[in-house]
Each structure stands twice: as structure tokens, then as C-alpha cells.
Coordinates of C-alpha atoms in Angstrom, one line a residue:
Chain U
X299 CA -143.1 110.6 88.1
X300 CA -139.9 112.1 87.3
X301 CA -137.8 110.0 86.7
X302 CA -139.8 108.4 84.2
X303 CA -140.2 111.3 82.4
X304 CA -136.3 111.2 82.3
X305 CA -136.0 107.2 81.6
X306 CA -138.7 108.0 79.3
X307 CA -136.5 111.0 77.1
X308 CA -133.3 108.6 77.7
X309 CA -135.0 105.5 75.9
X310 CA -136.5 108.5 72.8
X311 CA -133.1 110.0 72.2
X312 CA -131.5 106.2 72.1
X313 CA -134.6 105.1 69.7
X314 CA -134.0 107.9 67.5
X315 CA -129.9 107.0 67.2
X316 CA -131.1 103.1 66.5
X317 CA -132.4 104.7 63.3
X318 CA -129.4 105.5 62.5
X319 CA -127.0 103.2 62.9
X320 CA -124.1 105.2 60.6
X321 CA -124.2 108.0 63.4
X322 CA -123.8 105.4 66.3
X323 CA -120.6 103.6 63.7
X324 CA -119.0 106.5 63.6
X325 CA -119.5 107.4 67.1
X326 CA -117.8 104.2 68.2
X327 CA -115.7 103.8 65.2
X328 CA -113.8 106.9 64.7
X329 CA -111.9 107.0 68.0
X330 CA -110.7 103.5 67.6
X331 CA -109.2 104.5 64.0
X332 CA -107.8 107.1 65.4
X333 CA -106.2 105.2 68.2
X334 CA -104.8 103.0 66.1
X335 CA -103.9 105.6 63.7
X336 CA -101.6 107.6 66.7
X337 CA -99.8 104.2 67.8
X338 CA -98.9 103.4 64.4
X339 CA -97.9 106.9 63.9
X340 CA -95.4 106.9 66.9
X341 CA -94.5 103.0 66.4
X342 CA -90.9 104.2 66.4
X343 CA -91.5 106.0 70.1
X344 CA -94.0 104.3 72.3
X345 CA -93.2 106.5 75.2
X346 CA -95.1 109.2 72.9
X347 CA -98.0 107.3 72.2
X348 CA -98.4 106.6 76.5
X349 CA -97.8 110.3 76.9
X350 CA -100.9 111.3 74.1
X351 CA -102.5 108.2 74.6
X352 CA -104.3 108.6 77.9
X353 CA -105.5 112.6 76.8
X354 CA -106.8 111.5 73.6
X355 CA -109.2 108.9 75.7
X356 CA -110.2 111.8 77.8
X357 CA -110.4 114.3 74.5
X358 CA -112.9 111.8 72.2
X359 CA -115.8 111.4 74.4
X360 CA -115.7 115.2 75.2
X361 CA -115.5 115.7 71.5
X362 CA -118.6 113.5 70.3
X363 CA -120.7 113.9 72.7
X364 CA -120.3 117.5 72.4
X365 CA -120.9 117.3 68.4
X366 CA -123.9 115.0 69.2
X367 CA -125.7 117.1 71.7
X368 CA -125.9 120.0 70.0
X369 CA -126.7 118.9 66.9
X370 CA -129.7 117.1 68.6
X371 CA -130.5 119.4 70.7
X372 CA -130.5 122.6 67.8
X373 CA -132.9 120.0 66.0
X374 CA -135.3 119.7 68.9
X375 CA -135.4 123.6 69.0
X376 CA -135.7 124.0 65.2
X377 CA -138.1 121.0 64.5
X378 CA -140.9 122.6 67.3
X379 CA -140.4 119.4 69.5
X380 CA -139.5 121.4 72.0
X381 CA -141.7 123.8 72.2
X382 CA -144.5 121.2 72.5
X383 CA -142.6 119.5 75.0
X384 CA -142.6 122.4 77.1
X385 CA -146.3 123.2 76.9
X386 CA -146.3 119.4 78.1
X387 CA -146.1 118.8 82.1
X388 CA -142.2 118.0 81.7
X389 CA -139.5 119.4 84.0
X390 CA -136.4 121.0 82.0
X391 CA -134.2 118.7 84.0
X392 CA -136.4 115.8 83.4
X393 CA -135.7 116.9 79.7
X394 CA -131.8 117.3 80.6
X395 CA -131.4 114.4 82.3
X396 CA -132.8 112.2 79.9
X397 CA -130.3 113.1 77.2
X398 CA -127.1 113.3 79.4
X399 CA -128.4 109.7 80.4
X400 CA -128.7 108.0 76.7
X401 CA -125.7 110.2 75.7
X402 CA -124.0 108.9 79.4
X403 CA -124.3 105.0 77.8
X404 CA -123.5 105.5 74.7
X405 CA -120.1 107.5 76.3
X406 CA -119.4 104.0 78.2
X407 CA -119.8 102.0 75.5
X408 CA -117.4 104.4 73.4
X409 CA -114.5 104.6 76.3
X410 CA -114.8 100.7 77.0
X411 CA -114.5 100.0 73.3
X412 CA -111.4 102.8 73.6
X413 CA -109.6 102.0 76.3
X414 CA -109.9 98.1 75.7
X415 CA -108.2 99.0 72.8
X416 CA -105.7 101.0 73.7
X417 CA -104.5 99.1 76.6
X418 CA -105.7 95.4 75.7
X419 CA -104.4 95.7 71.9
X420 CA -101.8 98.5 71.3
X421 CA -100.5 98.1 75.1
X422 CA -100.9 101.4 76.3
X423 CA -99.1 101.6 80.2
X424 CA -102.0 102.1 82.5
X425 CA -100.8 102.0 86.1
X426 CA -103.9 103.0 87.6
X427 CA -107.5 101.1 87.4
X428 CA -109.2 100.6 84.2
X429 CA -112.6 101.5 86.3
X430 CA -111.1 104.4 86.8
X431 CA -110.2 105.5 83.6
X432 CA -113.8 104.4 82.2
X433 CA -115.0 106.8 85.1
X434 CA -113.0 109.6 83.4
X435 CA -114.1 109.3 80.4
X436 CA -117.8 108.8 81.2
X437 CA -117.4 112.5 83.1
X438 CA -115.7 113.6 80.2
X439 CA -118.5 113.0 77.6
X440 CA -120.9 114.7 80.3
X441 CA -119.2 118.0 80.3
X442 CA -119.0 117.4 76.7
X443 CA -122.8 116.5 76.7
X444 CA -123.6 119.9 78.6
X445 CA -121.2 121.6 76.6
X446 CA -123.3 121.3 73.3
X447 CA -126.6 121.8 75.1
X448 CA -125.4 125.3 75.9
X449 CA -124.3 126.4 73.1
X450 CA -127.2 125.1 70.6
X451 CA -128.8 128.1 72.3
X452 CA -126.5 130.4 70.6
X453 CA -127.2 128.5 67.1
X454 CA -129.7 129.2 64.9
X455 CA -128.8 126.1 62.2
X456 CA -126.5 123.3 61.8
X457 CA -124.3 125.3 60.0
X458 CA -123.5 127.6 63.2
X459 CA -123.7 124.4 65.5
X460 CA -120.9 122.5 63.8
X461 CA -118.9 125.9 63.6
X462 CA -119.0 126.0 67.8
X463 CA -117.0 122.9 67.3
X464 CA -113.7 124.7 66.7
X465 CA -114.7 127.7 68.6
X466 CA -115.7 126.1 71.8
X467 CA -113.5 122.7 71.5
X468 CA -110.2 124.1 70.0
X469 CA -108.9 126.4 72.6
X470 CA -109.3 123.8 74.9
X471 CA -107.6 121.4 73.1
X472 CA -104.3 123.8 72.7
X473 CA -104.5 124.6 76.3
X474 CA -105.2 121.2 78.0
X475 CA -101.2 120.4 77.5
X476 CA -101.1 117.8 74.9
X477 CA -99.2 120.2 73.1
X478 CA -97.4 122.0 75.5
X479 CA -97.1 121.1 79.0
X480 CA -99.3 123.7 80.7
X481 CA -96.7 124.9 83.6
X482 CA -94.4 125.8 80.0
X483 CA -96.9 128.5 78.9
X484 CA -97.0 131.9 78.7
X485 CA -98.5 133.5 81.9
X486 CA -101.6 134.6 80.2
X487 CA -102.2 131.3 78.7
X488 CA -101.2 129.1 82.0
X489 CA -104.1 131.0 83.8
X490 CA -106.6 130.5 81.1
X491 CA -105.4 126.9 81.0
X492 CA -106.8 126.5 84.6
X493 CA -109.8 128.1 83.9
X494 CA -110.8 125.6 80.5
X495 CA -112.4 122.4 81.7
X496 CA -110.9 119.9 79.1
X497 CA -107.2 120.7 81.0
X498 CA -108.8 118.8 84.0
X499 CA -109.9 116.1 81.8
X500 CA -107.0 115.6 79.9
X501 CA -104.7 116.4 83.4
X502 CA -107.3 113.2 85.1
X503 CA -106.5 110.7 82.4
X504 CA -103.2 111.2 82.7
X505 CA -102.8 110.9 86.2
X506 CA -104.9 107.6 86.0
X507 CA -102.5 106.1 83.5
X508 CA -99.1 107.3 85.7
X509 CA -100.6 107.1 89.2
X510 CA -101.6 103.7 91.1
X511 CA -104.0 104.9 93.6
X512 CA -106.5 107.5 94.0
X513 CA -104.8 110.9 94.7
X514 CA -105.9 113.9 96.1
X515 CA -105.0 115.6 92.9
X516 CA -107.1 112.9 91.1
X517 CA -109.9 113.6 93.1
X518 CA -110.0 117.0 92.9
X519 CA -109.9 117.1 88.8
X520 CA -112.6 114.7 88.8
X521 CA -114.8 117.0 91.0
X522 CA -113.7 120.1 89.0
X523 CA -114.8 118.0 85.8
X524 CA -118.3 117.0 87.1
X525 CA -119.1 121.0 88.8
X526 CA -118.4 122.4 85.3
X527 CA -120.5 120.0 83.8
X528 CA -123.1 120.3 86.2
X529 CA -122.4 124.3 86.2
X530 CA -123.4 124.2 82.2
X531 CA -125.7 122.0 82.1
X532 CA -127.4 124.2 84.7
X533 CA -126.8 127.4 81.9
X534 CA -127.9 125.2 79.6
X535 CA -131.2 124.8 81.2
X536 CA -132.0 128.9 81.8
X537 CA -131.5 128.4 77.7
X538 CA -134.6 126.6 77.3
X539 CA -137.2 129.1 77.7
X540 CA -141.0 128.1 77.6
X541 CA -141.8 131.7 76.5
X542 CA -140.0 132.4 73.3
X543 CA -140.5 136.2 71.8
Chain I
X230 CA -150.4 113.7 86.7
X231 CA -153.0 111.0 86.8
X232 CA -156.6 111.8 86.8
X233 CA -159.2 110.3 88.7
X234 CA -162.5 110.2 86.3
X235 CA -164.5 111.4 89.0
X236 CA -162.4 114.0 90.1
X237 CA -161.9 115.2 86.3
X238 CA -166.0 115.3 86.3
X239 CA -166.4 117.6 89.3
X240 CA -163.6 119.6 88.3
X241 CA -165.6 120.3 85.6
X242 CA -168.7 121.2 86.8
X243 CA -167.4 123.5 89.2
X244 CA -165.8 125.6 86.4
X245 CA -168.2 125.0 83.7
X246 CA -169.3 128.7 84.1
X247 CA -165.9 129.7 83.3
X248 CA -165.1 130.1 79.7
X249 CA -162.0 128.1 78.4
X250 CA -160.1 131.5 77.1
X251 CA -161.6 135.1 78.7
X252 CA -159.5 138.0 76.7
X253 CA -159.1 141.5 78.1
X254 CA -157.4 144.2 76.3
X255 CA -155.0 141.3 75.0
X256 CA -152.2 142.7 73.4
X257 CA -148.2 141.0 72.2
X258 CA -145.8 142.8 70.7
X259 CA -143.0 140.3 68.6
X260 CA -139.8 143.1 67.9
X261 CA -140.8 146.8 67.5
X262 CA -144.1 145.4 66.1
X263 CA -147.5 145.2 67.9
X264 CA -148.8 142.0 66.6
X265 CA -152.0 142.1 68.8
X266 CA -153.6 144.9 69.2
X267 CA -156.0 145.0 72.5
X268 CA -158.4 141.9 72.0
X269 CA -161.3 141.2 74.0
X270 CA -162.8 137.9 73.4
X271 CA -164.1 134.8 75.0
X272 CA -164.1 131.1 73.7
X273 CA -166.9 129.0 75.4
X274 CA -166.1 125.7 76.6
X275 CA -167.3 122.7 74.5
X276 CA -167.9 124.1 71.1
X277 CA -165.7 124.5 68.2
X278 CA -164.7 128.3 67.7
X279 CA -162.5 129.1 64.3
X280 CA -159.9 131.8 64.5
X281 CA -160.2 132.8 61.1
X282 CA -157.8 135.6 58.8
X283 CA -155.5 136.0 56.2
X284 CA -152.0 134.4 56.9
X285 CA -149.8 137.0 58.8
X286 CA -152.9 138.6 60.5
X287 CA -151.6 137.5 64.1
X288 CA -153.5 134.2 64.6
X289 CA -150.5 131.8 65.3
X290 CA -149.2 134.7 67.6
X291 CA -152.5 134.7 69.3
X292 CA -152.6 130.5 69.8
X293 CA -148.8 130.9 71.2
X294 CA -150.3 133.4 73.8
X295 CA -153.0 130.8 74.9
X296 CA -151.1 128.0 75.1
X297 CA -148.3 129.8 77.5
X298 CA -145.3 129.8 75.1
X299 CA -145.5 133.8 73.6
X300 CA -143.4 136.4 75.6
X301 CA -144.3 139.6 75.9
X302 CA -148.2 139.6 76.6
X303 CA -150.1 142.2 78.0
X304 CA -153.3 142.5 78.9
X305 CA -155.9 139.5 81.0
X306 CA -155.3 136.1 79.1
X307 CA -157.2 133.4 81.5
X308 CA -157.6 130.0 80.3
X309 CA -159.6 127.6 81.6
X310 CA -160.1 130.0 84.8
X311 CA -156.2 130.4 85.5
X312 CA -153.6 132.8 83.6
X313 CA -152.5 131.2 80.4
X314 CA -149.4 129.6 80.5
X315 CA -150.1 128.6 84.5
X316 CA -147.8 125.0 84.8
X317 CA -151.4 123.6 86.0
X318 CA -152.6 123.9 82.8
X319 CA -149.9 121.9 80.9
X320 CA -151.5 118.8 81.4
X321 CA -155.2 120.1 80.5
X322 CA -154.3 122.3 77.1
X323 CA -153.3 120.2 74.3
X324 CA -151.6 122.6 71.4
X325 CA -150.7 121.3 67.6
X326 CA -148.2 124.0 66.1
X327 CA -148.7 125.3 62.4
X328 CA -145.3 123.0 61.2
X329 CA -145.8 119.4 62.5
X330 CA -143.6 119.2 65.6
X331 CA -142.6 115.2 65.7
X332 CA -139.6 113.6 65.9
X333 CA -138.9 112.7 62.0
X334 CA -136.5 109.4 62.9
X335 CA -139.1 108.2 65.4
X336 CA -142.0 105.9 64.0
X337 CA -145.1 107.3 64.4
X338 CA -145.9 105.3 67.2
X339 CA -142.4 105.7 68.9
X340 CA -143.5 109.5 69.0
X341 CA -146.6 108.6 70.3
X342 CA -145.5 106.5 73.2
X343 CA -143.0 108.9 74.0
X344 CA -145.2 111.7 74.3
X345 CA -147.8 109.6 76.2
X346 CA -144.9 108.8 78.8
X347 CA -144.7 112.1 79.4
X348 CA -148.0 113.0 79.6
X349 CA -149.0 110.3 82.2
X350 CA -145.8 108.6 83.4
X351 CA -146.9 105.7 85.5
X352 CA -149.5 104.4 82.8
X353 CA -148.9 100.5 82.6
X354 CA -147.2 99.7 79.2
X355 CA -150.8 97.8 78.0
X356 CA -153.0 101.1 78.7
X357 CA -150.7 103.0 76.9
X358 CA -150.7 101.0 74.0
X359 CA -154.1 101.1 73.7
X360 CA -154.0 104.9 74.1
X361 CA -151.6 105.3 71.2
X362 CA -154.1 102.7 69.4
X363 CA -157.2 105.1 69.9
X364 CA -155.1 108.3 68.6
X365 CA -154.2 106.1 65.8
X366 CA -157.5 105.3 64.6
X367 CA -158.3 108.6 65.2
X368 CA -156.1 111.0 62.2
X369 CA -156.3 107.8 60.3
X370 CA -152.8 106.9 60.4
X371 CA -152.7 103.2 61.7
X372 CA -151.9 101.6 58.7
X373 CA -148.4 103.6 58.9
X374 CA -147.6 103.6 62.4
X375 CA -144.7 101.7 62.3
X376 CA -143.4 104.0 59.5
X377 CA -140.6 106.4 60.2
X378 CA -141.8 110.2 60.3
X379 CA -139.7 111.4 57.5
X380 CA -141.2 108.7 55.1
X381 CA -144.8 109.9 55.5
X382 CA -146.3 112.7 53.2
X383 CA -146.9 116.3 54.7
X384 CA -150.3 115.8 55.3
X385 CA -150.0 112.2 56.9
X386 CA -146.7 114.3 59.0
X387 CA -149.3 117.3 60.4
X388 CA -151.8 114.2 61.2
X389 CA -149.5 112.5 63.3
X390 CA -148.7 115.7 64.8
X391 CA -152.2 116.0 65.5
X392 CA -152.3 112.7 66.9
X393 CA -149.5 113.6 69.5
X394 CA -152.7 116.8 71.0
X395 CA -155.1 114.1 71.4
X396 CA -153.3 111.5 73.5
X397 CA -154.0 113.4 76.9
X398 CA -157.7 113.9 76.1
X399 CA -157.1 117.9 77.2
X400 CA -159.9 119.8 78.1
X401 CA -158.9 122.5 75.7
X402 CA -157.1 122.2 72.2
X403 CA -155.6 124.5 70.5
X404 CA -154.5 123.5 66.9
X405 CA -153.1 125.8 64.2
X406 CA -154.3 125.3 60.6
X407 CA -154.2 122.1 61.3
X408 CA -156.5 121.0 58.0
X409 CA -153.9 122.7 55.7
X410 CA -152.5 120.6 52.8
X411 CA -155.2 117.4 53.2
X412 CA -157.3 116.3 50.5
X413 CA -161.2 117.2 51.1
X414 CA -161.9 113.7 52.4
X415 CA -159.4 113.8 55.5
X416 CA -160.5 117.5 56.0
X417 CA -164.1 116.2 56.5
X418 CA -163.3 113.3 58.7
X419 CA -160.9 115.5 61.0
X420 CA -163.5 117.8 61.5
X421 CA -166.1 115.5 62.2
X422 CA -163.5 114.1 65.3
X423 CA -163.3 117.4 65.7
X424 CA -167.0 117.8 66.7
X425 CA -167.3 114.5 68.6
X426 CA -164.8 115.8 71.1
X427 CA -166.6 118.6 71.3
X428 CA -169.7 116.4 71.7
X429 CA -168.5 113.4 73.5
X430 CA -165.6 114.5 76.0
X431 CA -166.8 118.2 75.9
X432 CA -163.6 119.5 74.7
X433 CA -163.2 122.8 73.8
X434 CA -161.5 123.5 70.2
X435 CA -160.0 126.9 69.1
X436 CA -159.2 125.8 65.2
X437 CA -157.0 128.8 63.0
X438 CA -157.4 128.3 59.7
X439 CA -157.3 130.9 56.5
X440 CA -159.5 129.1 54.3
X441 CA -163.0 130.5 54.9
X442 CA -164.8 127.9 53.7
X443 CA -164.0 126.0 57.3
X444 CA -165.6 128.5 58.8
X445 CA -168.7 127.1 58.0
X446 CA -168.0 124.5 60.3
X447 CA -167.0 126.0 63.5
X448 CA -169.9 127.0 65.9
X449 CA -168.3 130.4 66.4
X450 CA -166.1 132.1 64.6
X451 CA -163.6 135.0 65.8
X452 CA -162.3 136.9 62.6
X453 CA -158.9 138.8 63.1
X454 CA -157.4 141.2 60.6
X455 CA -154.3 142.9 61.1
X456 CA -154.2 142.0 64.8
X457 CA -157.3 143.3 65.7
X458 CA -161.0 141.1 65.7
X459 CA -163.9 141.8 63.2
X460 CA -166.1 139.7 64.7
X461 CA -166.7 137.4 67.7
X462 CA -170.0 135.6 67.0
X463 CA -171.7 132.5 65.3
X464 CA -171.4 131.8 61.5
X465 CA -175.3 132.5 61.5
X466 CA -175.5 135.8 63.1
X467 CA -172.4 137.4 60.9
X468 CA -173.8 135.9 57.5
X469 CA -177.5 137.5 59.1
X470 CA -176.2 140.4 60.1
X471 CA -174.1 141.4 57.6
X472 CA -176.8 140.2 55.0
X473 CA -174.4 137.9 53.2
X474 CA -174.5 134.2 52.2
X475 CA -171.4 133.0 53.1
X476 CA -168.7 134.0 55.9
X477 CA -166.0 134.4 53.5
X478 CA -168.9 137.6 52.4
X479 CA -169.4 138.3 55.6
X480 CA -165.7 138.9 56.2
X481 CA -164.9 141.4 53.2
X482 CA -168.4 143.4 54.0
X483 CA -166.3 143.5 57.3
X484 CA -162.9 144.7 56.1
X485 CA -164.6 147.1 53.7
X486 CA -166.7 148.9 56.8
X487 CA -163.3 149.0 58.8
X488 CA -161.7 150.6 55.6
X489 CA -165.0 153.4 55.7
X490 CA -164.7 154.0 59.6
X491 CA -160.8 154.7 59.1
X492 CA -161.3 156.9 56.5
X493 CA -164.5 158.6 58.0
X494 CA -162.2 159.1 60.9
X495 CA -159.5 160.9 59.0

């Protein structure tokens, strides 16, 4: 029964994008521009472009899916949908689920598109399995996912949900070490480094690009990745309340 | 949840006795303000009772409570012989918000196949067509099903709304103003469905609505002012015993008499 509530909500949320086939372009289209955009930037230095490379694969379906979620989600709150849903026999995690599922596909087709870019086209050094890196990224857009279910809690319109962007997204980004290699930071920062999730995400992608097999260190980001996702996506559930004042 | 008929049929008789909504001493407070203020009422099962009142007077408030999705009540709130808001009720109240709550970049009929799917998961695909066809014909709308949500008008929006309550056949609906904005034609025909189900499947309907003149159509009418009731009785007996000719009558000789007691009491 439950899980076709959940197949149910997945194959809703994926109608609803159909109708909207700009949304779904730019989902899929901007990363690739701005793929292409980095290797042509760094034509001059390739090595640059296989040390960003890999990060930015990890950092775009984190990004959009985060975007995505909680625009969609602030809308089902807003437009009552929600509300009626929850006077409805439906489980929260049925309700959950359903979105980090559609959102879950349309993350795989985004990192396939990606990564057969970067490393099919524009020759980006991958050393480890491509499998693996689509496995990244598809973790990545579901920390991203639960990441913009929690905080359309906290916003009350679109305007406030697209400002979480840079408060939520952009710490993480200085901190992950695409900028600054994270063991070079100031103590403070280093620590709050290993807190952020996206440093995992970004430190995973790397590894699969450098590394040829499966290390422990490898396995361990890619757990730490999936328990924060399924750690917010749990707080993002205590947010939808079936009593509201 | 699937429902035998038979089992839905005893189920019923056993609790027939039991009114849909029993209110004692009801009382929500949204912020610092009391918004209902110690209601006692009941709403029998199988007729069509309007909550009737000015806009602001606490009715939406009061539908939230029944339906489960108000904090802060106080007070007895049982609905259909369980506390309101009880998970076993989900699939037996059917509740239509003020604002129509569908998805706008769904067709009417994706929202309505959705919304069946998650009312009775586990329906074959062919029943629940048919299902969505039935609500269809029902508010009217099956000449635009396959239209987007945000191309319909606002009344053809709050129909399909409407549409979405109806798909479950609950025992007990609760829709709010749910006649506002339609020309008089629609507003006839939705309340004529309105009495079938009442008639036919034995729903029970608790209808808001601030335009008195639907009042005339309800079997019983419970008349709220301010967050506290006027009247809990049948168009009938207020128009007889206030010696008026129409409710909307009925209700001012009723405000004015408050206004005396208050100041009597002073």
C-alpha cells in the first residue's frame, strides 16, 4: 500500500515537471554549459580542470536538486496541497519518498548527461569507475533533495526559498576545498569543514576520479553523505505538521 | 485502505446513533486570540447542515478543527464517534479548503488520479478511471479534464477542488464556502449533488458559507458570530421562532438580542 502511495507521488512530481519542459532544460542543460564553460576556461592548464572537474559533478546535482525541492515543496505548503494531503491516509515518508524518488531520476539522468560529458568529450582523467561516480552524484542530489525539504519549512514564499540558496549552499561550497584545500584552513574553519556535508561530497568525487578501487576512505564519505541525507530528510519530515496553528 | 461494501454497511449501522461531529465546550485559540469560544453543537449524520456567518467569524477555523488539521483545540471534538483528527478517520472525512488546493501544472484529471492513488492504492488502473470519470461528471468539469489547472477559471479551479473530496465517497464532508464565485446555475446543480449524497450514499455535509440565501437549503443550519453559535436548529424552527421570513432575518433578530443581553448584562 505504501509504496504505491510513494510510486504514486514520484510519477505526480515527474507529471507536473513534463509540464514544464524549460525547468527540466535547464536542469539538464546548465551543468553541461557550465562544464564546458570551466574546460574552456582552463584550456591552457588541464590539470586544473581534473582537479575542479570531479567537485563540480559532485556540487551541481546537490545544487539543483536542492533549488528544485524547495521550491516545490514551499509550493505544496503555500498552494493547500499539502494540507489536504495530510488529512488524506498518506504516510509523511510515503510523501518524502516519492519526491526524493522522481527528484532521485531526474539526478541520474543529470550526472549521466555530466559525466558523459566531462569524461567522454572534454577528457576529464577518471581513474576510478564511472558507476561509481554516477553513484556519487545520485547521493549527492539526495542530500541536496533533503536539503531543500528542510528548509522550505523555514520559508514563507519564493522570495525567502531562493535566498536559502546562498545561505545554506554557499558556506559549503567555500568550505568543501575547491577553493582551498581543507587541511590549509584556519583551525576554526577546518573543523566546520568536517562538520558541512558537501566537503564529503566534493572530497568522494575526487577520490573516485584519483583512486582505482574502492577505499575505505571512499566508503566512509559515501556513508557520511547518505546519514546526513537521511538525518535531514528525517528533520524534514518533523517539518510537515498535520496540525498547523 | 480498501473497503468491503458490506463491511462499510455494518459499520454504519452500528454507529448510526452516533452523530458525525458531537461538540463540547469546543474552544481554539490561533495567537493570543480565542477564535472559538466554548461551542456545543452536534451535526447529524446524513443531512446537510450550513455553518453560516460573516467572513472572519471563526467558521474556516472551526472546519480545520473537524477535519484534524487546527492546533490548539480544547474541549470534546468527536467525529464520526472517534476524536477528530483520529488517523482512522483520514480515509472516511473528505475536506475541500476555502482556496482550491490542486496542483495547478497537473490536468484536472492528473490531479484526480493522483489523489485517487492515494486514497485507495491498489485500485486497478480501469476502476480508477472510471472513478475519476464519475467525479468528473459530477462538478461538471469533463469537458476540461484534460486542461491544465492554471488554465481553468476560479470557479471551474474550486470545482475541481471539489472534485478531488468526492473521489473516496467519505462518510463525512466537510467543504468551505465551496459555492463562492459560481454563477447561480452551477450553485444550484452543486447543491442538488449535494443533497443526493446526502440522499443516496447517506453522506453527511457540513457546508460554510456567508451568503445567507444558501441557508435556505441546508436542513440545519448552525449560525456562528464572533466565535460563538446563535443558533443550532432547522431553517424552519429559526425563521418560526424568531417570527421572521427568511434566515438571513432570522440571523440579525439574533445578533440584535445578543447585543440586548450584553448590554442588559452590563
Amino acid at each position: 500500500m505504501t509504496a504505491q502511495r510513494t510510486l504514486a507521488t514520484a510519477r505526480r512530481v515527474l507529471r507536473q515537471l513534463s509540464h514544464d519542459p524549460r525547468t527540466i532544460a535547464l536542469m539538464l542543460g546548465v551543468p553541461l554549459a557550465l562544464i564546458t564553460l570551466l574546460y574552456w576556461a582552463f584550456h591552457a592548464t588541464p590539470q586544473t580542470f581534473d582537479h575542479i572537474g570531479p567537485a563540480l559533478l559532485g556540487i551541481f546535482p546537490l545544487i539543483v536538486m536542492f533549488l528544485v525541492t524547495s521550491i516545490a515543496t514551499l509550493r505544496e505548503r503555500t498552494s493547500g496541497t499539502l494540507e489536504r494531503l495530510l488529512s488524506m491516509p498518506l504516510r509523511k515518508a510515503d510523501l518524502i519518498l516519492g519526491y526524493a524518488l522522481a527528484f532521485g531520476l531526474l539526478a541520474i539522468a543529470q550526472a549521466a548527461l555530466a559525466t558523459g560529458l566531462a569524461v567522454g568529450l572534454l577528457h576529464l582523467s577518471l581513474a576510478g569507475s564511472t558507476w561509481l561516480l554516477l553513484l556519487v552524484a545520485v547521493l549527492d542530489s539526495l542530500l541536496g533533495t533533503a536539503l531543500g525539504l528542510f528548509v522550505s519549512a523555514f520559508a514563507a514564499s519564493e522570495f525567502q526559498a531562493v535566498q536559502f540558496m546562498p545561505a545554506v549552499i554557499f558556506p559549503q561550497l567555500l568550505l568543501c576545498g575547491l577553493f582551498v584545500p581543507r587541511g590549509a584552513m584556519p583551525t576554526a574553519l577546518s573543523y566546520a569543514s568536517d562538520v558541512l556535508p558537501m566537503s564529503y561530497a566534493v572530497d568522494a568525487m575526487t577520490r573516485v576520479s584519483r583512486e582505482t578501487s574502492v577505499t575505505g576512505d571512499l566508503t566512509r564519505d559515501l556513508a557520511i553523505i547518505a546519514g546526513s541525507a537521511l538525518l535531514v530528510l528525517g528533520l524534514g519530515s518533523a517539518t510537515l505538521r498535520r496540525r498547523t496553528p | 485502505m480498501t473497503w468491503g461494501a458490506p463491511a462499510r454497511t455494518i459499520h454504519r449501522v452500528m454507529n448510526s446513533d452516533v452523530p458525525a461531529v458531537r461538540a463540547a465546550g469546543l474552544t481554539v485559540a490561533r495567537g493570543a486570540r480565542t477564535v472559538l469560544k466554548g461551542l456545543d453543537f452536534t451535526v447529524p449524520r446524513g443531512q446537510v447542515t450550513g455553518l453560516l456567518g460573516p467572513s472572519g467569524c471563526g467558521k474556516s477555523t472551526l472546519m480545520r478543527a473537524v477535519v484534524g488539521a487546527q492546533a490548539k483545540v480544547t474541549g470534546d471534538l468527536d467525529v464520526l464517534g472517534r476524536p477528530a483528527g483520529h488517523p482512522a478517520l483520514r480515509s472516511r472525512v473528505g475536506y475541500v479548503t476555502q482556496a482550491p488546493s490542486v496542483y495547478v501544472d497537473l490536468t484536472v484529471r492528473q490531479n484526480l488520479d493522483y489523489f485517487a492513488s492515494v486514497l485507495q492504492p491498489g485500485t486497478a488502473r480501469a476502476d480508477r478511471r472510471s472513478t475519476v470519470q464519475r467525479v468528473l461528471a459530477e462538478v461538471d468539469l469533463t469537458s476540461r479534464a484534460d486542461n491544465l489547472v492554471s488554465r481553468l477559471s476560479g470557479g471551474q479551479r474550486s470545482r475541481a477542488s471539489l472534485a478531488v473530496a468526492l473521489l473516496g465517497t467519505p462518510e463525512l464532508l466537510v467543504l468551505d464556502e465551496p459555492t463562492v464565485g459560481l454563477d447561480p446555475v452551477l450553485r444550484r446543480d452543486l447543491w442538488n449533488l449535494f443533497h443526493r449524497l446526502a440522499a443516496d450514499r447517506g453522506t453527511t455535509l457540513l457546508v460554510s458559507s456567508h451568503v445567507m440565501d444558501e441557508a435556505e437549503r441546508c436542513d440545519r443550519l448552525l449560525l456562528l458570530r464572533d466565535g460563538q453559535l446563535l443558533a443550532d436548529d432547522t431553517p424552519e424552527a429559526l425563521r418560526a421562532r424568531t417570527r421572521t421570513q427568511t434566515v438571513e432575518d432570522a440571523f440579525l433578530h439574533l445578533v440584535d438580542q445578543a447585543a440586548h443581553r450584553q448590554e442588559a448584562t452590563r
